[in-house]
Short mmCIF file of C-alpha atoms in Angstrom, two decimals:
data_model
loop_
_atom_site.label_atom_id
_atom_site.label_comp_id
_atom_site.label_asym_id
_atom_site.label_seq_id
_atom_site.Cartn_x
_atom_site.Cartn_y
_atom_site.Cartn_z
CA UNK A 1 16.01 -20.82 17.83
CA UNK A 2 17.85 -23.92 19.16
CA UNK A 3 20.67 -23.01 21.55
CA UNK A 4 20.89 -19.38 20.35
CA UNK A 5 19.69 -17.12 23.15
CA UNK A 6 21.39 -13.81 22.37
CA UNK A 7 20.54 -11.42 19.60
CA UNK A 8 22.35 -8.15 18.58
CA UNK A 9 20.02 -5.34 17.56
CA UNK A 10 21.42 -2.55 15.37
CA UNK A 11 19.88 0.85 14.76
CA UNK A 12 20.71 4.47 14.13
CA UNK A 13 22.23 6.45 16.94
CA UNK A 14 19.57 9.09 17.26
CA UNK A 15 17.41 9.17 20.36
CA UNK A 16 14.29 8.04 18.54
CA UNK A 17 16.08 5.17 16.75
CA UNK A 18 17.67 3.90 20.00
CA UNK A 19 14.37 4.15 21.78
CA UNK A 20 12.65 2.18 19.11
CA UNK A 21 15.31 -0.55 19.33
CA UNK A 22 14.87 -0.70 23.09
CA UNK A 23 11.13 -1.31 22.74
CA UNK A 24 11.80 -4.25 20.44
CA UNK A 25 14.55 -5.53 22.69
CA UNK A 26 12.31 -5.36 25.76
CA UNK A 27 9.65 -7.51 24.14
CA UNK A 28 12.18 -10.07 23.06
CA UNK A 29 13.72 -10.18 26.57
CA UNK A 30 10.25 -11.00 27.85
CA UNK A 31 10.39 -14.04 25.64
CA UNK A 32 13.68 -15.20 27.25
CA UNK A 33 16.06 -13.87 24.70
CA UNK A 34 19.19 -11.99 25.69
CA UNK A 35 19.75 -8.70 23.88
CA UNK A 36 22.71 -6.52 23.06
CA UNK A 37 22.60 -3.27 21.04
CA UNK A 38 24.83 -1.62 18.38
CA UNK A 39 24.14 1.96 17.41
CA UNK A 40 25.78 4.13 14.81
CA UNK A 41 25.18 7.06 12.45
CA UNK A 42 23.73 6.51 9.02
CA UNK A 43 24.43 8.46 5.86
CA UNK A 44 21.28 10.54 6.49
CA UNK A 45 22.51 11.37 10.03
CA UNK A 46 25.89 12.51 8.67
CA UNK A 47 24.44 14.81 6.04
CA UNK A 48 22.29 17.23 7.90
CA UNK A 49 22.18 19.95 5.29
CA UNK A 50 20.48 18.59 2.06
CA UNK A 51 16.72 18.03 2.09
CA UNK A 52 16.04 14.34 2.05
CA UNK A 53 14.19 14.51 -1.22
CA UNK A 54 17.31 16.00 -2.89
CA UNK A 55 19.68 13.27 -1.73
CA UNK A 56 20.27 10.80 -4.54
CA UNK A 57 20.74 7.70 -2.42
CA UNK A 58 17.82 5.46 -1.57
CA UNK A 59 17.31 4.55 2.07
CA UNK A 60 19.73 7.21 3.44
CA UNK A 61 18.84 6.16 6.96
CA UNK A 62 18.77 2.37 6.33
CA UNK A 63 21.21 1.23 3.66
CA UNK A 64 24.32 1.44 5.91
CA UNK A 65 23.06 -1.46 7.96
CA UNK A 66 22.70 -3.98 5.16
CA UNK A 67 26.40 -4.95 5.50
CA UNK A 68 25.91 -5.59 9.22
CA UNK A 69 23.11 -8.01 8.47
CA UNK A 70 24.89 -9.75 5.66
CA UNK A 71 28.15 -10.24 7.64
CA UNK A 72 26.36 -11.29 10.84
CA UNK A 73 27.61 -8.29 12.78
CA UNK A 74 24.00 -7.63 13.67
CA UNK A 75 21.16 -10.16 13.86
CA UNK A 76 18.39 -7.63 13.27
CA UNK A 77 17.95 -3.96 12.54
CA UNK A 78 15.11 -1.84 13.81
CA UNK A 79 14.07 0.95 11.44
CA UNK A 80 11.41 3.50 11.19
CA UNK A 81 9.54 1.74 8.38
CA UNK A 82 8.87 4.85 6.43
CA UNK A 83 12.65 5.26 5.91
CA UNK A 84 12.94 1.90 3.98
CA UNK A 85 12.89 2.05 0.15
CA UNK A 86 9.81 0.50 -1.43
CA UNK A 87 11.98 -1.66 -3.74
CA UNK A 88 12.20 -5.27 -2.59
CA UNK A 89 15.43 -6.47 -0.89
CA UNK A 90 17.38 -9.47 -2.17
CA UNK A 91 19.40 -10.61 0.85
CA UNK A 92 17.34 -9.21 3.71
CA UNK A 93 13.64 -9.09 4.59
CA UNK A 94 11.37 -7.29 7.05
CA UNK A 95 9.66 -9.99 9.12
CA UNK A 96 7.99 -8.24 12.00
CA UNK A 97 6.68 -5.00 13.46
CA UNK A 98 5.18 -3.72 16.63
CA UNK A 99 1.68 -2.21 17.06
CA UNK A 100 1.65 1.08 15.19
CA UNK A 101 1.93 4.39 17.06
CA UNK A 102 -0.25 7.37 16.02
CA UNK A 103 0.58 7.80 12.33
CA UNK A 104 -0.65 11.39 12.04
CA UNK A 105 1.48 14.53 11.78
CA UNK A 106 1.57 17.17 14.53
CA UNK A 107 1.64 20.85 13.80
CA UNK A 108 3.27 23.09 16.49
CA UNK A 109 2.87 26.85 16.26
CA UNK A 110 4.67 29.28 18.44
CA UNK A 111 2.30 31.20 20.75
CA UNK A 112 4.56 34.29 20.47
CA UNK A 113 4.02 34.36 16.71
CA UNK A 114 0.29 34.10 16.67
CA UNK A 115 -0.44 37.85 16.51
CA UNK A 116 2.22 38.45 13.87
CA UNK A 117 0.87 35.64 11.71
CA UNK A 118 -2.70 36.95 12.13
CA UNK A 119 -1.66 40.44 11.12
CA UNK A 120 0.46 39.40 8.13
CA UNK A 121 -1.85 36.62 7.00
CA UNK A 122 1.25 34.60 6.20
CA UNK A 123 2.63 31.49 7.75
CA UNK A 124 6.20 30.13 7.72
CA UNK A 125 6.40 26.46 8.56
CA UNK A 126 9.38 24.10 8.93
CA UNK A 127 9.05 20.62 7.24
CA UNK A 128 11.33 18.43 5.20
CA UNK A 129 8.43 16.79 3.36
CA UNK A 130 7.09 17.74 -0.15
CA UNK A 131 4.04 15.65 0.77
CA UNK A 132 3.17 17.88 3.76
CA UNK A 133 3.79 21.10 1.84
CA UNK A 134 1.47 20.02 -0.98
CA UNK A 135 -1.33 18.60 1.09
CA UNK A 136 -1.39 21.20 3.88
CA UNK A 137 -1.10 24.57 2.07
CA UNK A 138 -4.94 24.80 1.46
CA UNK A 139 -5.76 23.29 4.86
CA UNK A 140 -3.81 25.99 6.75
CA UNK A 141 -5.54 28.66 4.67
CA UNK A 142 -8.96 27.55 5.98
CA UNK A 143 -8.52 25.73 9.34
CA UNK A 144 -6.50 28.21 11.38
CA UNK A 145 -8.42 30.71 13.55
CA UNK A 146 -7.44 33.58 11.23
CA UNK A 147 -7.19 34.06 7.49
CA UNK A 148 -3.97 32.92 5.72
CA UNK A 149 -3.13 34.07 2.20
CA UNK A 150 0.32 32.49 1.92
CA UNK A 151 2.13 29.57 3.46
CA UNK A 152 5.87 29.20 3.06
CA UNK A 153 7.35 25.77 3.80
CA UNK A 154 10.99 25.75 4.69
CA UNK A 155 13.36 22.73 4.91
CA UNK A 156 14.45 21.44 8.33
CA UNK A 157 16.77 18.55 9.18
CA UNK A 158 18.08 16.98 12.37
CA UNK A 159 16.73 14.71 15.09
CA UNK A 160 13.42 15.52 16.76
CA UNK A 161 14.86 17.60 19.56
CA UNK A 162 17.05 19.57 17.08
CA UNK A 163 14.03 20.35 14.87
CA UNK A 164 11.98 21.48 17.80
CA UNK A 165 14.77 23.76 18.93
CA UNK A 166 14.97 25.29 15.41
CA UNK A 167 11.26 26.21 15.65
CA UNK A 168 12.25 28.78 18.35
CA UNK A 169 15.75 29.64 16.99
CA UNK A 170 14.66 30.58 13.49
CA UNK A 171 12.35 33.23 12.10
CA UNK A 172 9.45 30.84 11.58
CA UNK A 173 5.97 30.33 12.91
CA UNK A 174 5.49 26.58 13.03
CA UNK A 175 6.88 23.02 12.64
CA UNK A 176 5.37 19.84 11.38
CA UNK A 177 6.69 16.47 12.78
CA UNK A 178 5.46 12.91 13.00
CA UNK A 179 3.34 12.66 16.13
CA UNK A 180 4.54 9.08 16.75
CA UNK A 181 8.14 10.48 17.34
CA UNK A 182 6.89 13.01 19.84
CA UNK A 183 4.72 10.45 21.67
CA UNK A 184 7.45 7.89 21.92
CA UNK A 185 9.99 10.26 23.32
CA UNK A 186 7.53 11.76 25.82
CA UNK A 187 6.65 8.24 27.02
CA UNK A 188 10.27 7.03 27.24
CA UNK A 189 11.20 5.88 30.70
CA UNK A 190 14.94 5.75 30.20
CA UNK A 191 17.04 8.49 31.90
CA UNK A 192 19.15 8.92 28.74
CA UNK A 193 16.18 10.55 26.95
CA UNK A 194 15.44 13.09 29.68
CA UNK A 195 17.11 16.00 27.83
CA UNK A 196 14.97 15.32 24.72
CA UNK A 197 11.86 15.03 26.84
CA UNK A 198 12.69 18.39 28.51
CA UNK A 199 13.04 20.11 25.07
CA UNK A 200 9.69 18.71 23.96
CA UNK A 201 7.84 19.65 27.12
CA UNK A 202 9.20 23.20 26.93
CA UNK A 203 8.22 23.43 23.24
CA UNK A 204 4.67 22.17 23.97
CA UNK A 205 4.18 24.78 26.68
CA UNK A 206 5.20 27.52 24.28
CA UNK A 207 3.13 26.27 21.32
CA UNK A 208 -0.36 25.77 20.11
CA UNK A 209 -0.83 22.35 18.56
CA UNK A 210 -2.93 20.62 15.94
CA UNK A 211 -3.07 16.92 15.15
CA UNK A 212 -3.42 16.93 11.45
CA UNK A 213 -6.25 14.77 10.10
CA UNK A 214 -5.54 11.83 7.73
CA UNK A 215 -8.34 12.77 5.40
CA UNK A 216 -6.52 15.97 4.57
CA UNK A 217 -2.93 14.90 5.26
CA UNK A 218 -2.40 11.17 4.76
CA UNK A 219 1.09 10.35 6.04
CA UNK A 220 4.23 8.94 4.57
CA UNK A 221 3.70 5.25 3.83
CA UNK A 222 4.38 3.28 7.03
CA UNK A 223 4.74 6.33 9.22
CA UNK A 224 4.47 5.42 12.91
CA UNK A 225 5.46 1.79 12.28
CA UNK A 226 8.70 -0.02 13.07
CA UNK A 227 10.34 -2.45 10.62
CA UNK A 228 12.42 -5.33 12.04
CA UNK A 229 14.81 -6.45 9.31
CA UNK A 230 16.85 -9.64 9.26
CA UNK A 231 19.01 -11.55 6.82
CA UNK A 232 16.81 -13.59 4.43
CA UNK A 233 18.25 -16.97 5.36
CA UNK A 234 17.78 -16.52 9.19
CA UNK A 235 14.55 -18.44 9.58
CA UNK A 236 15.43 -19.01 13.24
CA UNK A 237 15.28 -15.34 14.01
CA UNK A 238 12.11 -14.91 11.90
CA UNK A 239 10.47 -17.62 14.07
CA UNK A 240 11.36 -15.81 17.23
CA UNK A 241 10.13 -12.49 15.97
CA UNK A 242 6.70 -13.96 15.20
CA UNK A 243 6.14 -13.77 19.01
CA UNK A 244 6.12 -10.00 18.99
CA UNK A 245 4.81 -9.21 15.47
CA UNK A 246 1.57 -7.17 15.05
CA UNK A 247 -0.06 -8.74 11.96
CA UNK A 248 -2.63 -5.93 11.52
CA UNK A 249 0.03 -3.27 11.38
CA UNK A 250 2.20 -5.37 9.09
CA UNK A 251 -0.74 -5.82 6.64
CA UNK A 252 -1.72 -2.07 6.61
CA UNK A 253 1.87 -0.91 6.13
CA UNK A 254 2.51 -3.36 3.27
CA UNK A 255 -0.57 -2.01 1.55
CA UNK A 256 0.49 1.57 1.94
CA UNK A 257 4.00 0.84 0.54
CA UNK A 258 2.52 -1.08 -2.39
CA UNK A 259 0.40 1.91 -3.27
CA UNK A 260 3.28 4.35 -2.95
CA UNK A 261 5.52 2.06 -5.05
CA UNK A 262 2.89 2.00 -7.81
CA UNK A 263 3.54 5.77 -8.23
CA UNK A 264 7.35 5.46 -8.10
CA UNK A 265 8.00 5.50 -4.35
CA UNK A 266 10.53 7.74 -2.58
CA UNK A 267 10.49 10.59 -0.11
CA UNK A 268 10.54 13.13 -3.03
CA UNK A 269 6.99 12.21 -3.82
CA UNK A 270 4.18 14.59 -2.93
CA UNK A 271 1.99 11.64 -1.96
CA UNK A 272 0.47 10.62 1.35
CA UNK A 273 -1.15 7.27 1.86
CA UNK A 274 -2.69 5.88 5.05
CA UNK A 275 -4.55 2.66 5.68
CA UNK A 276 -6.70 2.72 8.84
CA UNK A 277 -7.95 -0.69 9.96
CA UNK A 278 -11.25 -0.74 11.83
CA UNK A 279 -13.64 -3.56 12.67
CA UNK A 280 -15.91 -2.50 9.78
CA UNK A 281 -13.13 -2.56 7.19
CA UNK A 282 -9.95 -0.76 5.99
CA UNK A 283 -10.17 2.90 5.25
CA UNK A 284 -7.73 4.24 2.62
CA UNK A 285 -6.69 7.85 2.47
CA UNK A 286 -4.68 8.78 -0.57
CA UNK A 287 -3.78 12.36 -1.43
CA UNK A 288 -1.18 14.25 -3.35
CA UNK A 289 0.44 14.91 -6.68
CA UNK A 290 2.33 12.32 -8.73
CA UNK A 291 5.47 13.01 -10.74
CA UNK A 292 3.32 12.71 -13.82
CA UNK A 293 1.07 15.45 -12.58
CA UNK A 294 -1.89 13.22 -11.54
CA UNK A 295 -3.89 14.73 -8.65
CA UNK A 296 -4.74 12.09 -6.06
CA UNK A 297 -7.64 12.58 -3.67
CA UNK A 298 -9.30 9.42 -2.36
CA UNK A 299 -11.02 8.41 0.88
CA UNK A 300 -12.30 4.85 0.49
CA UNK A 301 -13.83 2.22 2.77
CA UNK A 302 -13.70 -1.15 1.14
CA UNK A 303 -17.19 -2.48 0.87
CA UNK A 304 -19.19 -4.95 -1.12
CA UNK A 305 -20.93 -3.27 -4.07
CA UNK A 306 -24.60 -2.34 -3.74
CA UNK A 307 -27.29 -1.87 -6.40
CA UNK A 308 -27.43 1.30 -8.45
CA UNK A 309 -30.63 3.16 -7.84
CA UNK A 310 -32.33 6.27 -9.25
CA UNK A 311 -31.58 9.49 -7.43
CA UNK A 312 -35.23 9.90 -6.59
CA UNK A 313 -35.05 6.93 -4.24
CA UNK A 314 -32.13 8.28 -2.23
CA UNK A 315 -32.20 10.16 1.08
CA UNK A 316 -30.89 12.72 1.86
CA UNK A 317 -30.94 15.20 -0.97
CA UNK A 318 -29.14 18.51 -0.52
CA UNK A 319 -30.28 20.10 2.77
CA UNK A 320 -32.57 17.29 3.86
CA UNK A 321 -30.33 15.86 6.57
CA UNK A 322 -31.51 18.64 8.94
CA UNK A 323 -35.08 18.93 7.67
CA UNK A 324 -36.86 17.24 10.53
CA UNK A 325 -36.01 19.74 13.23
CA UNK A 326 -35.37 23.39 14.05
CA UNK A 327 -32.66 24.29 16.61
CA UNK A 328 -33.37 26.45 19.60
CA UNK A 329 -30.31 27.70 21.56
CA UNK A 330 -30.40 27.02 25.29
CA UNK A 331 -29.72 29.83 27.79
CA UNK A 332 -26.19 30.26 29.18
CA UNK A 333 -27.35 28.78 32.46
CA UNK A 334 -27.69 25.43 30.77
CA UNK A 335 -24.19 25.32 29.34
CA UNK A 336 -22.12 27.93 31.24
CA UNK A 337 -20.21 25.24 33.18
CA UNK A 338 -18.60 24.13 29.87
CA UNK A 339 -16.66 27.37 29.68
CA UNK A 340 -14.34 26.08 32.40
CA UNK A 341 -13.87 22.65 30.89
CA UNK A 342 -10.36 21.65 29.84
CA UNK A 343 -11.33 19.31 27.05
CA UNK A 344 -14.29 19.93 24.75
CA UNK A 345 -15.57 17.48 22.07
CA UNK A 346 -17.84 19.34 19.63
CA UNK A 347 -20.49 17.18 17.97
CA UNK A 348 -21.14 19.91 15.33
CA UNK A 349 -20.26 23.54 14.97
CA UNK A 350 -23.87 24.63 15.86
CA UNK A 351 -23.29 23.18 19.31
CA UNK A 352 -20.81 26.08 19.97
CA UNK A 353 -23.02 28.91 21.27
CA UNK A 354 -22.58 32.33 19.70
CA UNK A 355 -21.32 33.94 22.88
CA UNK A 356 -19.39 30.88 24.16
CA UNK A 357 -15.91 31.51 25.55
CA UNK A 358 -13.81 28.40 26.12
CA UNK A 359 -11.19 28.29 28.80
CA UNK A 360 -7.91 29.78 27.56
CA UNK A 361 -6.08 26.40 27.85
CA UNK A 362 -9.02 24.22 26.71
CA UNK A 363 -8.41 21.51 24.09
CA UNK A 364 -10.92 21.50 21.34
CA UNK A 365 -11.77 18.39 19.30
CA UNK A 366 -14.41 18.25 16.59
CA UNK A 367 -16.44 15.38 15.09
CA UNK A 368 -15.43 16.30 11.55
CA UNK A 369 -13.64 18.68 9.30
CA UNK A 370 -16.67 20.85 8.50
CA UNK A 371 -17.15 21.74 12.18
CA UNK A 372 -13.36 22.36 12.44
CA UNK A 373 -13.48 24.84 9.55
CA UNK A 374 -16.59 26.66 10.75
CA UNK A 375 -15.18 27.05 14.26
CA UNK A 376 -11.97 28.29 12.86
CA UNK A 377 -13.87 30.97 10.90
CA UNK A 378 -15.20 32.05 14.30
CA UNK A 379 -11.70 32.41 15.67
CA UNK A 380 -11.45 29.10 17.61
CA UNK A 381 -8.14 27.18 17.69
CA UNK A 382 -9.11 23.50 17.09
CA UNK A 383 -6.62 20.87 18.18
CA UNK A 384 -7.89 18.05 16.05
CA UNK A 385 -10.85 15.98 14.80
CA UNK A 386 -12.28 12.49 14.92
CA UNK A 387 -12.30 12.83 11.11
CA UNK A 388 -15.81 11.38 10.83
CA UNK A 389 -14.90 8.13 12.64
CA UNK A 390 -17.24 8.84 15.58
CA UNK A 391 -16.68 9.82 19.18
CA UNK A 392 -15.41 6.33 20.11
CA UNK A 393 -12.30 7.04 18.06
CA UNK A 394 -9.58 7.79 20.55
CA UNK A 395 -7.94 11.25 20.05
CA UNK A 396 -4.62 9.59 21.19
CA UNK A 397 -3.57 12.62 23.20
CA UNK A 398 -2.48 10.89 26.44
CA UNK A 399 1.27 11.47 25.92
CA UNK A 400 0.83 15.16 25.15
CA UNK A 401 -1.62 15.61 27.97
CA UNK A 402 0.66 13.99 30.50
CA UNK A 403 3.64 16.01 29.35
CA UNK A 404 1.65 19.26 29.73
CA UNK A 405 -0.18 18.38 32.92
CA UNK A 406 -3.47 18.65 31.07
CA UNK A 407 -6.72 17.07 32.16
CA UNK A 408 -8.45 14.94 29.45
CA UNK A 409 -11.93 14.76 30.96
CA UNK A 410 -13.89 15.21 27.78
CA UNK A 411 -17.23 17.14 27.76
CA UNK A 412 -19.29 16.88 24.63
CA UNK A 413 -21.23 19.93 23.39
CA UNK A 414 -24.27 18.78 21.56
CA UNK A 415 -28.09 18.91 21.76
CA UNK A 416 -30.37 17.98 24.63
CA UNK A 417 -31.72 14.80 23.01
CA UNK A 418 -28.27 13.43 22.06
CA UNK A 419 -27.60 9.75 22.46
CA UNK A 420 -25.26 9.40 25.30
CA UNK A 421 -21.95 7.79 24.44
CA UNK A 422 -18.60 7.41 26.06
CA UNK A 423 -18.42 10.92 27.51
CA UNK A 424 -20.68 13.27 29.52
CA UNK A 425 -22.66 15.77 27.49
CA UNK A 426 -23.48 19.43 27.90
CA UNK A 427 -26.53 20.47 25.90
CA UNK A 428 -26.22 23.85 24.30
CA UNK A 429 -29.36 23.67 22.10
CA UNK A 430 -32.46 21.65 21.71
CA UNK A 431 -34.22 20.13 18.67
CA UNK A 432 -37.77 21.12 18.01
CA UNK A 433 -39.52 18.66 15.76
CA UNK A 434 -41.26 20.08 12.73
CA UNK A 435 -44.83 19.07 12.06
CA UNK A 436 -43.71 17.40 8.86
CA UNK A 437 -40.49 16.59 7.08
CA UNK A 438 -39.40 15.72 3.58
CA UNK A 439 -41.70 13.34 1.72
CA UNK A 440 -39.97 10.00 2.05
CA UNK A 441 -42.62 8.14 -0.05
CA UNK A 442 -40.76 6.12 -2.66
CA UNK A 443 -37.36 6.54 -0.95
CA UNK A 444 -35.60 3.17 -0.50
CA UNK A 445 -31.98 3.97 0.37
CA UNK A 446 -31.22 6.12 3.41
CA UNK A 447 -28.01 7.57 4.94
CA UNK A 448 -28.37 8.92 8.45
CA UNK A 449 -26.15 11.49 10.17
CA UNK A 450 -27.99 11.48 13.43
CA UNK A 451 -30.17 9.09 15.38
CA UNK A 452 -32.64 11.88 16.09
CA UNK A 453 -33.36 12.39 12.39
CA UNK A 454 -33.87 8.66 11.95
CA UNK A 455 -36.22 8.44 14.86
CA UNK A 456 -38.34 11.38 13.64
CA UNK A 457 -38.35 9.99 10.08
CA UNK A 458 -39.52 6.60 11.27
CA UNK A 459 -42.21 8.19 13.37
CA UNK A 460 -43.60 10.09 10.30
CA UNK A 461 -42.99 7.31 7.76
CA UNK A 462 -43.08 3.88 9.51
CA UNK A 463 -42.81 2.12 6.16
CA UNK A 464 -39.17 3.03 5.86
CA UNK A 465 -38.22 0.54 8.60
CA UNK A 466 -37.66 -2.14 6.02
CA UNK A 467 -35.65 0.06 3.60
CA UNK A 468 -31.91 0.10 3.13
CA UNK A 469 -30.31 2.18 5.89
CA UNK A 470 -26.69 3.21 6.30
CA UNK A 471 -24.61 5.65 8.34
CA UNK A 472 -21.08 6.68 9.20
CA UNK A 473 -19.22 4.97 12.07
CA UNK A 474 -20.06 5.93 15.64
CA UNK A 475 -23.11 6.58 17.73
CA UNK A 476 -25.56 6.99 14.84
CA UNK A 477 -24.50 3.55 13.54
CA UNK A 478 -24.98 2.02 17.02
CA UNK A 479 -28.40 3.69 17.32
CA UNK A 480 -29.57 2.26 13.97
CA UNK A 481 -28.44 -1.28 14.90
CA UNK A 482 -30.45 -1.04 18.15
CA UNK A 483 -33.60 0.55 16.68
CA UNK A 484 -33.74 -1.66 13.61
CA UNK A 485 -32.69 -4.84 15.40
CA UNK A 486 -30.24 -5.66 12.66
CA UNK A 487 -26.85 -7.22 13.42
CA UNK A 488 -25.15 -5.04 10.74
CA UNK A 489 -25.88 -1.70 9.19
CA UNK A 490 -23.69 -0.71 6.21
CA UNK A 491 -21.10 2.00 7.04
CA UNK A 492 -19.87 4.69 4.59
CA UNK A 493 -17.42 7.34 5.40
CA UNK A 494 -19.79 10.18 4.55
CA UNK A 495 -22.95 10.81 2.63
CA UNK A 496 -21.07 11.54 -0.58
CA UNK A 497 -19.44 8.12 -0.44
CA UNK A 498 -22.87 6.59 0.03
CA UNK A 499 -24.32 8.47 -2.91
CA UNK A 500 -21.39 7.52 -5.12
CA UNK A 501 -21.82 3.84 -4.21
CA UNK A 502 -25.40 4.13 -5.40
CA UNK A 503 -24.36 5.73 -8.62
CA UNK A 504 -25.77 9.09 -7.63
CA UNK A 505 -23.26 11.89 -8.19
CA UNK A 506 -25.40 14.94 -7.52
CA UNK A 507 -28.60 15.51 -5.64
#
């Protein structure tokens, strides 16, 4: 940097954009760099009427700042990265980002519209995204606690507080917004954002919420990430920004944008793409409809290929995953205390007793989508899911909980022999071992969905110890590592991904 100790950061004038610029500026100030800010409206801010996907200009929130960088009026611009066009720049470049916020979408539904929506079996939802409308129509039909025959998506524009206000001003039931925007504003400490925080807190108190899973609703490429853009020849600034750059976020976002660009890019696309980086690999969720009419629906974990084997050597076949035990419900005296819990993590839908009544304001989180759907069929409002990533996957609800004064002391509903993990458990049923299970003779490749099933299978068929074993992420994986004494156990997102990797399509 030489003698240069002051940088001017430019950004849009909206609350969220200013807040994002402040977070970047704070980190640079901690590195001894003086900061000043320049905020102004972009073309997208000035036109609040047309849907974004109908506006002909690319980068309606970002292009206005190119001239500032080229002229030197600003040294860097902080963008919401999803607003940047996927086409490469010529005179500017994105050189850094911060750790990504929660990239998922948040669905808010007015409490006072719940009975009306249940009676009409129809939902009216505000969103400005064709991607959300395409990917969520079928989800809302099956994962709300009442049947839905029709979902109408209506355009909404404006900053976050404005959109939230429209939820209650218009004749609609719900609103979908980027959760990262809500979280950032709720966590803002500056006094200038207090009015926006107040709007959000009031809206949350008057709404039910759902955090929409990436497996169903991959987000806009780069959603939740910030892009720090500079002039291409400013290597001195690029060097300074290396000090605050999050390389993992940068890599994941670049991959998402490359995938979106391969289908044409742009906010008009009905395409969601999310890359989730974990210590066992990158998970790619890709879902939507291309302009050419191609239906996209992928959930991939990058793995080394494994040998193709005959279906007869693979476990489980259909229905075999639960074939070692029967389930016996425990009496209410064993689990009644859970009915007053404020945060319930549901290992599987069968852990929810038939006559269970959760506290009115309890937050419900499920291990996967199947349990979510089955609980919804029983009239339970589910707030979100770990999406098959395991119970160690953080729900990332702290900002919402703090804003609503909610206690996040999770209690897991599961069976009596469950492996204890990061949260206390409440057993609602017990597993009774069958005298025998499926014949595992000749099976060589196994995918386990519970540690209990593996233990029972090993007890009945000790020879399988040396076979190929795999699981999803989470406690079952950790259990296999311990029991088998292997440093690594292959991870697949689900049993279907495992079967596909083995070349087995149907069992």
